[in-house]
Short mmCIF file of C-alpha atoms in Angstrom, two decimals:
data_model
loop_
_atom_site.label_atom_id
_atom_site.label_comp_id
_atom_site.label_asym_id
_atom_site.label_seq_id
_atom_site.Cartn_x
_atom_site.Cartn_y
_atom_site.Cartn_z
CA UNK A 1 153.00 47.72 50.73
CA UNK A 2 154.79 49.57 52.86
CA UNK A 3 158.54 48.54 53.28
CA UNK A 4 160.48 48.43 56.38
CA UNK A 5 164.05 50.51 56.02
CA UNK A 6 167.14 49.35 58.39
CA UNK A 7 166.44 52.04 60.96
CA UNK A 8 162.84 50.84 61.44
CA UNK A 9 163.85 46.97 61.58
CA UNK A 10 166.19 47.69 64.07
CA UNK A 11 163.77 49.67 66.46
CA UNK A 12 161.26 46.72 66.34
CA UNK A 13 164.33 43.68 66.87
CA UNK A 14 165.55 45.88 69.74
CA UNK A 15 161.80 46.40 71.15
CA UNK A 16 160.74 43.10 70.99
CA UNK A 17 164.41 41.68 72.41
CA UNK A 18 163.54 44.02 75.48
CA UNK A 19 160.07 42.67 76.16
CA UNK A 20 161.42 38.88 76.22
CA UNK A 21 164.12 39.77 78.22
CA UNK A 22 161.10 41.27 80.68
CA UNK A 23 159.53 38.16 79.99
CA UNK A 24 162.44 35.98 80.78
CA UNK A 25 163.25 38.15 84.61
CA UNK A 26 159.74 38.12 85.16
CA UNK A 27 159.53 34.50 84.31
CA UNK A 28 162.42 33.83 86.83
CA UNK A 29 160.87 35.83 89.36
CA UNK A 30 156.93 33.98 89.21
CA UNK A 31 158.02 30.44 88.53
CA UNK A 32 159.99 29.38 91.66
CA UNK A 33 156.76 30.62 93.68
CA UNK A 34 154.46 28.82 91.55
CA UNK A 35 156.22 25.97 91.52
CA UNK A 36 156.49 25.81 95.36
CA UNK A 37 152.61 26.59 95.98
CA UNK A 38 151.17 23.83 93.37
CA UNK A 39 153.95 21.44 95.18
CA UNK A 40 152.60 22.01 98.39
CA UNK A 41 149.07 20.43 97.21
CA UNK A 42 150.28 17.28 95.57
CA UNK A 43 148.97 13.91 97.44
CA UNK A 44 152.32 12.32 97.20
CA UNK A 45 154.14 12.27 100.56
CA UNK A 46 157.20 13.40 99.47
CA UNK A 47 158.24 16.73 97.45
CA UNK A 48 157.43 16.35 93.07
CA UNK A 49 156.86 18.01 90.48
CA UNK A 50 154.54 18.23 88.65
CA UNK A 51 151.79 17.14 91.34
CA UNK A 52 149.69 14.32 90.44
CA UNK A 53 146.88 15.31 92.38
CA UNK A 54 144.96 17.89 94.53
CA UNK A 55 144.97 18.29 98.48
CA UNK A 56 144.91 20.55 101.50
CA UNK A 57 145.92 18.05 103.80
CA UNK A 58 149.24 19.74 104.26
CA UNK A 59 147.81 23.08 104.81
CA UNK A 60 145.89 21.54 107.75
CA UNK A 61 148.95 19.61 109.30
CA UNK A 62 150.76 22.96 109.43
CA UNK A 63 148.17 24.66 111.26
CA UNK A 64 147.61 21.53 113.19
CA UNK A 65 151.67 21.85 114.58
CA UNK A 66 151.22 24.22 117.66
CA UNK A 67 155.47 25.12 116.84
CA UNK A 68 154.46 26.11 112.97
CA UNK A 69 151.59 28.54 114.22
CA UNK A 70 153.88 29.97 117.16
CA UNK A 71 156.30 30.36 114.43
CA UNK A 72 153.60 32.08 112.46
CA UNK A 73 152.66 34.49 114.94
CA UNK A 74 156.64 35.49 115.92
CA UNK A 75 157.12 36.26 112.73
CA UNK A 76 154.26 38.36 112.01
CA UNK A 77 154.99 39.84 115.42
CA UNK A 78 159.04 40.48 114.80
CA UNK A 79 157.75 42.07 111.21
CA UNK A 80 155.57 44.70 112.74
CA UNK A 81 157.83 45.18 115.72
CA UNK A 82 160.39 45.75 112.71
CA UNK A 83 157.98 48.12 111.02
CA UNK A 84 157.00 50.33 113.53
CA UNK A 85 160.94 51.00 115.04
CA UNK A 86 161.67 51.93 111.07
CA UNK A 87 158.78 53.81 110.74
CA UNK A 88 159.72 55.86 115.22
CA UNK A 89 163.47 55.93 113.71
CA UNK A 90 163.53 55.80 109.64
CA UNK A 91 160.93 59.00 108.97
CA UNK A 92 162.73 61.45 111.01
CA UNK A 93 166.46 60.45 109.51
CA UNK A 94 164.90 60.48 106.04
CA UNK A 95 163.79 64.13 106.69
CA UNK A 96 167.38 65.03 108.37
CA UNK A 97 169.02 63.72 105.64
CA UNK A 98 166.71 65.68 103.11
CA UNK A 99 165.11 68.71 104.68
CA UNK A 100 168.81 69.07 107.02
CA UNK A 101 170.99 72.38 106.68
CA UNK A 102 174.09 70.87 108.86
CA UNK A 103 177.21 69.44 107.58
CA UNK A 104 177.42 65.55 107.47
CA UNK A 105 173.86 65.57 106.11
CA UNK A 106 175.26 64.09 102.43
CA UNK A 107 177.06 61.84 105.23
CA UNK A 108 174.22 60.58 107.05
CA UNK A 109 172.35 59.51 104.40
CA UNK A 110 175.45 57.28 103.53
CA UNK A 111 175.92 56.08 106.82
CA UNK A 112 172.32 54.91 106.55
CA UNK A 113 173.08 52.34 103.96
CA UNK A 114 176.15 50.48 105.40
CA UNK A 115 173.91 47.96 107.33
CA UNK A 116 171.90 47.16 104.48
CA UNK A 117 174.76 46.79 102.21
CA UNK A 118 176.41 44.54 104.99
CA UNK A 119 176.13 40.85 104.30
CA UNK A 120 173.07 39.93 106.98
CA UNK A 121 175.12 36.89 108.27
CA UNK A 122 177.72 39.80 109.48
CA UNK A 123 175.22 41.82 110.80
CA UNK A 124 173.82 39.11 112.48
CA UNK A 125 176.85 37.68 114.13
CA UNK A 126 178.04 41.58 114.66
CA UNK A 127 174.41 41.90 116.73
CA UNK A 128 174.44 38.80 118.55
CA UNK A 129 178.60 39.90 120.03
CA UNK A 130 177.07 43.17 120.87
CA UNK A 131 174.11 41.98 122.60
CA UNK A 132 175.59 39.82 124.35
CA UNK A 133 178.66 42.56 125.76
CA UNK A 134 175.40 44.67 127.15
CA UNK A 135 174.19 41.22 128.94
CA UNK A 136 170.99 40.72 126.30
CA UNK A 137 170.72 37.49 124.99
CA UNK A 138 169.56 36.20 121.52
CA UNK A 139 165.41 37.30 121.90
CA UNK A 140 162.38 38.49 120.01
CA UNK A 141 164.12 42.20 121.10
CA UNK A 142 167.33 41.32 119.81
CA UNK A 143 166.25 40.01 116.47
CA UNK A 144 163.58 42.68 116.39
CA UNK A 145 166.54 45.27 116.46
CA UNK A 146 168.50 43.42 114.65
CA UNK A 147 166.62 43.45 111.35
CA UNK A 148 165.57 47.19 111.91
CA UNK A 149 169.08 48.05 111.42
CA UNK A 150 169.36 45.72 108.34
CA UNK A 151 166.20 47.28 106.22
CA UNK A 152 165.84 50.56 107.81
CA UNK A 153 168.00 51.84 104.47
CA UNK A 154 164.28 50.82 102.88
CA UNK A 155 162.03 53.47 104.88
CA UNK A 156 164.90 56.28 104.57
CA UNK A 157 165.45 55.70 101.33
CA UNK A 158 161.52 55.12 100.45
CA UNK A 159 160.60 58.50 102.14
CA UNK A 160 163.92 60.19 100.62
CA UNK A 161 162.95 59.89 97.30
CA UNK A 162 159.16 61.17 97.98
CA UNK A 163 160.69 63.96 99.76
CA UNK A 164 162.84 65.18 96.79
CA UNK A 165 159.65 65.40 94.94
CA UNK A 166 157.78 67.72 97.36
CA UNK A 167 158.04 71.23 96.11
CA UNK A 168 159.68 72.72 99.14
CA UNK A 169 157.32 75.80 98.58
CA UNK A 170 154.58 74.21 100.33
CA UNK A 171 155.99 74.36 103.57
CA UNK A 172 157.44 77.47 103.08
CA UNK A 173 153.79 78.82 102.38
CA UNK A 174 152.45 77.33 105.75
CA UNK A 175 155.31 78.86 107.56
CA UNK A 176 154.71 82.36 106.16
CA UNK A 177 151.04 81.61 106.81
CA UNK A 178 151.95 81.59 110.60
CA UNK A 179 152.08 77.52 110.95
CA UNK A 180 154.95 76.57 113.22
CA UNK A 181 157.35 73.40 112.28
CA UNK A 182 154.92 70.52 113.79
CA UNK A 183 151.37 72.38 112.24
CA UNK A 184 153.81 72.00 109.06
CA UNK A 185 154.70 68.84 109.33
CA UNK A 186 151.38 67.22 110.47
CA UNK A 187 149.45 69.01 108.31
CA UNK A 188 151.23 69.35 104.81
CA UNK A 189 154.67 67.40 104.70
CA UNK A 190 153.29 63.63 106.78
CA UNK A 191 149.77 63.69 104.30
CA UNK A 192 152.16 63.58 101.25
CA UNK A 193 154.71 61.20 102.68
CA UNK A 194 151.73 58.82 103.92
CA UNK A 195 152.22 56.77 100.53
CA UNK A 196 156.29 56.23 100.77
CA UNK A 197 155.93 55.70 104.54
CA UNK A 198 152.82 52.66 104.00
CA UNK A 199 155.18 51.34 101.21
CA UNK A 200 158.47 51.49 103.13
CA UNK A 201 156.16 49.63 105.86
CA UNK A 202 154.67 46.88 104.22
CA UNK A 203 158.79 46.13 102.43
CA UNK A 204 160.15 46.51 106.15
CA UNK A 205 157.45 43.86 107.41
CA UNK A 206 157.86 41.50 104.55
CA UNK A 207 161.79 41.86 105.53
CA UNK A 208 160.58 40.89 109.05
CA UNK A 209 158.99 37.99 108.73
CA UNK A 210 161.04 36.55 106.29
CA UNK A 211 164.50 37.10 106.96
CA UNK A 212 166.86 34.03 107.46
CA UNK A 213 170.31 35.52 106.96
CA UNK A 214 169.89 38.33 110.36
CA UNK A 215 167.59 35.84 112.35
CA UNK A 216 169.55 32.66 112.09
CA UNK A 217 171.98 34.30 114.89
CA UNK A 218 169.80 36.82 117.13
CA UNK A 219 166.48 34.58 117.26
CA UNK A 220 165.83 33.28 120.91
CA UNK A 221 165.41 29.56 121.57
CA UNK A 222 161.48 30.27 122.43
CA UNK A 223 161.31 32.67 119.55
CA UNK A 224 162.20 30.96 116.64
CA UNK A 225 160.43 32.61 113.61
CA UNK A 226 158.82 30.80 110.72
CA UNK A 227 162.09 30.51 108.14
CA UNK A 228 163.92 29.33 111.13
CA UNK A 229 161.57 26.60 111.26
CA UNK A 230 161.33 26.23 107.65
CA UNK A 231 165.30 25.39 108.01
CA UNK A 232 164.83 23.04 110.44
CA UNK A 233 161.71 21.22 108.54
CA UNK A 234 164.17 20.85 105.59
CA UNK A 235 166.83 19.64 106.50
CA UNK A 236 164.54 16.79 108.60
CA UNK A 237 161.96 16.04 105.94
CA UNK A 238 160.82 15.75 101.70
CA UNK A 239 157.38 16.09 102.47
CA UNK A 240 155.66 18.66 100.55
CA UNK A 241 155.05 20.17 104.47
CA UNK A 242 157.51 21.95 103.25
CA UNK A 243 156.25 23.71 100.59
CA UNK A 244 152.90 24.20 102.56
CA UNK A 245 155.07 26.11 104.91
CA UNK A 246 156.64 27.99 102.36
CA UNK A 247 153.55 28.99 100.61
CA UNK A 248 152.25 30.30 103.76
CA UNK A 249 155.23 32.60 103.97
CA UNK A 250 154.46 33.78 100.41
CA UNK A 251 150.75 34.75 101.05
CA UNK A 252 151.78 36.28 103.91
CA UNK A 253 154.04 38.72 101.53
CA UNK A 254 151.27 38.68 99.02
CA UNK A 255 148.25 39.51 101.51
CA UNK A 256 151.73 42.89 102.31
CA UNK A 257 151.04 43.93 98.79
CA UNK A 258 147.42 43.86 98.91
CA UNK A 259 147.33 45.59 101.92
CA UNK A 260 149.30 48.51 99.96
CA UNK A 261 147.59 48.06 96.78
CA UNK A 262 144.21 48.75 98.08
CA UNK A 263 145.05 51.54 100.62
CA UNK A 264 147.40 53.72 98.09
CA UNK A 265 147.72 51.69 95.07
CA UNK A 266 151.14 50.65 93.71
CA UNK A 267 151.51 52.76 91.41
CA UNK A 268 150.88 56.11 93.69
CA UNK A 269 154.25 55.01 95.71
CA UNK A 270 156.77 56.84 94.24
CA UNK A 271 154.13 59.69 93.27
#
């Protein structure tokens, strides 16, 4: 029988400890969402765990309430607007930070991170006051702009990470063959950046749909997104309808991740 020395035993104990920590972290991440989804199918009229029955009535009530349906569409529209703004502004910014040969490129890359490091509540108040100075009141557009400022760093950093992995010789070879900068970007750089752009788009879309800390200050009275409606329901109700609305938000996030998994694959995001 093979004897295990002290060093090998410590290695195995260390590996087992790391695996246990990983399992614990995964459980802490997934269990709250799983519990919420399970409670949304409960037959009782109040939130309790574990559920005693199975019903879809709470989901039927969610989609039968025009206020909640409108809030879902508002959240989806905000998510799409935020994604579009982050792509239009974030990709050129990432190119300037990673490929730009000018003074201040490093400062620009750091500056992009500042809004994301500021608490969302502070940023929401700042955008609200700035909009008031410009005569722009709370609306779906102010909400989209504020969220774009907040999550722009996600798109920029995702694309920059991909750019830093690309071989600059590919772009130089294209230029040596007579291609213009636009042709090089369209035929060489953009296809190679597409996985990172799609990954950043998914993450910015999820943040645009689910964010509460920024939208609570910038949403319009007629453009209340789903997180705001969920907050109002929680304050006035203890029914599984709250869990059903939360499950819908979880479903939207999972559909976004499923989309990126089916298109480019999660394992190719950082390749």
